[in-house]
mmCIF file of C-alpha atoms in Angstrom:
data_model
loop_
_atom_site.group_PDB
_atom_site.id
_atom_site.type_symbol
_atom_site.label_atom_id
_atom_site.label_comp_id
_atom_site.label_asym_id
_atom_site.label_seq_id
_atom_site.Cartn_x
_atom_site.Cartn_y
_atom_site.Cartn_z
ATOM 1 C CA UNK C 1 24.435 58.263 12.311
ATOM 2 C CA UNK C 2 23.571 60.212 15.520
ATOM 3 C CA UNK C 3 21.307 63.206 15.351
ATOM 4 C CA UNK C 4 22.614 66.659 16.044
ATOM 5 C CA UNK C 5 20.630 68.521 18.769
ATOM 6 C CA UNK C 6 18.799 71.563 17.617
ATOM 7 C CA UNK C 7 20.073 74.935 18.845
ATOM 8 C CA UNK C 8 18.407 76.140 22.101
ATOM 9 C CA UNK C 9 17.344 79.503 20.658
ATOM 10 C CA UNK C 10 15.574 77.617 17.750
ATOM 11 C CA UNK C 11 13.738 75.407 20.237
ATOM 12 C CA UNK C 12 12.654 78.364 22.402
ATOM 13 C CA UNK C 13 11.394 80.252 19.389
ATOM 14 C CA UNK C 14 9.262 77.218 18.421
ATOM 15 C CA UNK C 15 7.722 77.127 21.793
ATOM 16 C CA UNK C 16 6.318 80.665 21.626
ATOM 17 C CA UNK C 17 2.636 81.198 21.105
ATOM 18 C CA UNK C 18 1.826 81.082 17.387
ATOM 19 C CA UNK C 19 1.117 84.145 15.389
ATOM 20 C CA UNK C 20 -2.218 83.708 13.626
ATOM 21 C CA UNK C 21 -3.055 82.554 11.150
ATOM 22 C CA UNK C 22 -0.956 79.458 11.870
ATOM 23 C CA UNK C 23 -0.151 76.835 9.228
ATOM 24 C CA UNK C 24 -1.357 73.347 10.224
ATOM 25 C CA UNK C 25 -0.836 69.806 8.792
ATOM 26 C CA UNK C 26 -3.067 67.198 10.444
ATOM 27 C CA UNK C 27 -1.836 63.633 10.528
ATOM 28 C CA UNK C 28 -4.946 61.689 11.418
ATOM 29 C CA UNK C 29 -6.463 58.204 11.803
ATOM 30 C CA UNK C 30 -10.026 59.472 11.243
ATOM 31 C CA UNK C 31 -11.559 55.956 10.865
ATOM 32 C CA UNK C 32 -10.130 54.781 14.161
ATOM 33 C CA UNK C 33 -11.887 57.042 16.761
ATOM 34 C CA UNK C 34 -14.363 59.889 16.788
ATOM 35 C CA UNK C 35 -11.797 62.436 18.236
ATOM 36 C CA UNK C 36 -9.881 62.832 14.956
ATOM 37 C CA UNK C 37 -13.155 63.588 13.117
ATOM 38 C CA UNK C 38 -13.894 66.281 15.612
ATOM 39 C CA UNK C 39 -10.351 67.648 15.314
ATOM 40 C CA UNK C 40 -10.511 67.834 11.596
ATOM 41 C CA UNK C 41 -13.995 69.460 11.591
ATOM 42 C CA UNK C 42 -12.762 72.046 14.145
ATOM 43 C CA UNK C 43 -9.652 72.741 12.099
ATOM 44 C CA UNK C 44 -11.642 73.254 8.936
ATOM 45 C CA UNK C 45 -14.012 75.620 10.655
ATOM 46 C CA UNK C 46 -11.191 77.619 12.215
ATOM 47 C CA UNK C 47 -9.854 79.140 8.960
ATOM 48 C CA UNK C 48 -9.626 82.599 10.576
ATOM 49 C CA UNK C 49 -6.856 81.281 12.908
ATOM 50 C CA UNK C 50 -5.569 78.076 11.282
ATOM 51 C CA UNK C 51 -4.409 77.797 7.709
ATOM 52 C CA UNK C 52 -4.811 74.097 6.635
ATOM 53 C CA UNK C 53 -1.810 72.896 4.531
ATOM 54 C CA UNK C 54 -2.357 69.210 4.599
ATOM 55 C CA UNK C 55 -4.557 66.373 5.825
ATOM 56 C CA UNK C 56 -2.529 63.063 6.053
ATOM 57 C CA UNK C 57 -4.134 59.776 6.590
ATOM 58 C CA UNK C 58 -2.237 57.793 9.315
ATOM 59 C CA UNK C 59 -1.933 54.044 9.756
ATOM 60 C CA UNK C 60 -3.576 52.251 12.597
ATOM 61 C CA UNK C 61 -4.216 48.613 13.449
ATOM 62 C CA UNK C 62 -6.873 47.246 15.709
ATOM 63 C CA UNK C 63 -10.326 45.705 15.467
ATOM 64 C CA UNK C 64 -11.342 48.327 12.933
ATOM 65 C CA UNK C 65 -8.536 47.445 10.489
ATOM 66 C CA UNK C 66 -6.971 44.264 9.042
ATOM 67 C CA UNK C 67 -3.524 45.896 8.893
ATOM 68 C CA UNK C 68 -1.819 49.381 9.320
ATOM 69 C CA UNK C 69 -2.269 49.807 5.530
ATOM 70 C CA UNK C 70 -5.919 48.935 5.765
ATOM 71 C CA UNK C 71 -6.368 51.412 8.669
ATOM 72 C CA UNK C 72 -4.612 54.196 6.737
ATOM 73 C CA UNK C 73 -6.758 53.573 3.593
ATOM 74 C CA UNK C 74 -10.004 53.561 5.672
ATOM 75 C CA UNK C 75 -8.943 56.859 7.324
ATOM 76 C CA UNK C 76 -8.066 58.255 3.847
ATOM 77 C CA UNK C 77 -11.586 57.469 2.627
ATOM 78 C CA UNK C 78 -13.137 58.709 5.859
ATOM 79 C CA UNK C 79 -11.471 62.144 5.384
ATOM 80 C CA UNK C 80 -13.278 62.434 2.033
ATOM 81 C CA UNK C 81 -16.614 61.553 3.631
ATOM 82 C CA UNK C 82 -16.188 64.275 6.162
ATOM 83 C CA UNK C 83 -15.117 66.784 3.506
ATOM 84 C CA UNK C 84 -18.316 65.966 1.657
ATOM 85 C CA UNK C 85 -20.520 66.394 4.749
ATOM 86 C CA UNK C 86 -18.904 69.780 5.387
ATOM 87 C CA UNK C 87 -19.333 70.682 1.726
ATOM 88 C CA UNK C 88 -15.594 71.354 1.563
ATOM 89 C CA UNK C 89 -14.565 69.238 -1.472
ATOM 90 C CA UNK C 90 -12.226 72.113 -2.369
ATOM 91 C CA UNK C 91 -9.906 70.790 0.345
ATOM 92 C CA UNK C 92 -9.524 67.429 -1.450
ATOM 93 C CA UNK C 93 -6.104 68.328 -2.991
ATOM 94 C CA UNK C 94 -4.693 68.706 0.506
ATOM 95 C CA UNK C 95 -5.468 64.985 1.408
ATOM 96 C CA UNK C 96 -2.616 62.481 1.146
ATOM 97 C CA UNK C 97 -2.232 58.800 1.901
ATOM 98 C CA UNK C 98 0.179 58.132 4.738
ATOM 99 C CA UNK C 99 2.382 55.167 5.490
ATOM 100 C CA UNK C 100 1.178 51.696 4.923
ATOM 101 C CA UNK C 101 3.308 50.412 7.755
ATOM 102 C CA UNK C 102 4.839 51.695 10.963
ATOM 103 C CA UNK C 103 8.450 52.869 11.138
ATOM 104 C CA UNK C 104 10.709 49.845 11.494
ATOM 105 C CA UNK C 105 13.202 51.842 13.583
ATOM 106 C CA UNK C 106 14.318 55.383 14.424
ATOM 107 C CA UNK C 107 16.867 55.261 11.653
ATOM 108 C CA UNK C 108 14.614 53.907 8.836
ATOM 109 C CA UNK C 109 12.052 55.984 7.009
ATOM 110 C CA UNK C 110 8.903 54.708 5.384
ATOM 111 C CA UNK C 111 8.044 56.456 2.128
ATOM 112 C CA UNK C 112 4.572 57.747 1.589
ATOM 113 C CA UNK C 113 2.677 60.493 -0.301
ATOM 114 C CA UNK C 114 2.126 62.307 3.017
ATOM 115 C CA UNK C 115 5.873 62.146 4.061
ATOM 116 C CA UNK C 116 6.809 63.649 0.679
ATOM 117 C CA UNK C 117 4.231 66.403 0.958
ATOM 118 C CA UNK C 118 5.414 67.191 4.461
ATOM 119 C CA UNK C 119 9.020 67.479 3.243
ATOM 120 C CA UNK C 120 7.942 69.855 0.448
ATOM 121 C CA UNK C 121 6.049 72.006 2.917
#
């Protein structure tokens, strides 16, 4: 089934500078590289401008992980480590596990806790 293009006025509106505070969901592979830990830390400390709505662990697969599922689970656990270090365990309810595998195609979804949360939001 082909996708319908979004209306131009909708797309232009979405490109405008955000009105703060802006709602943010971070999809992150925190265990993979240091940049995601920095991004999450910055996001948490920017509560005056950014309203955190979700922290979703993303799959990755390289020498740090035995599989995409293993990478996602390691990232999920790493998020909680960082929340503890920042003394922000209050944000734990926002953390979700992401996909255990990559999308097989553009037309096939992969169910996950994070995908369901994102749809609800």
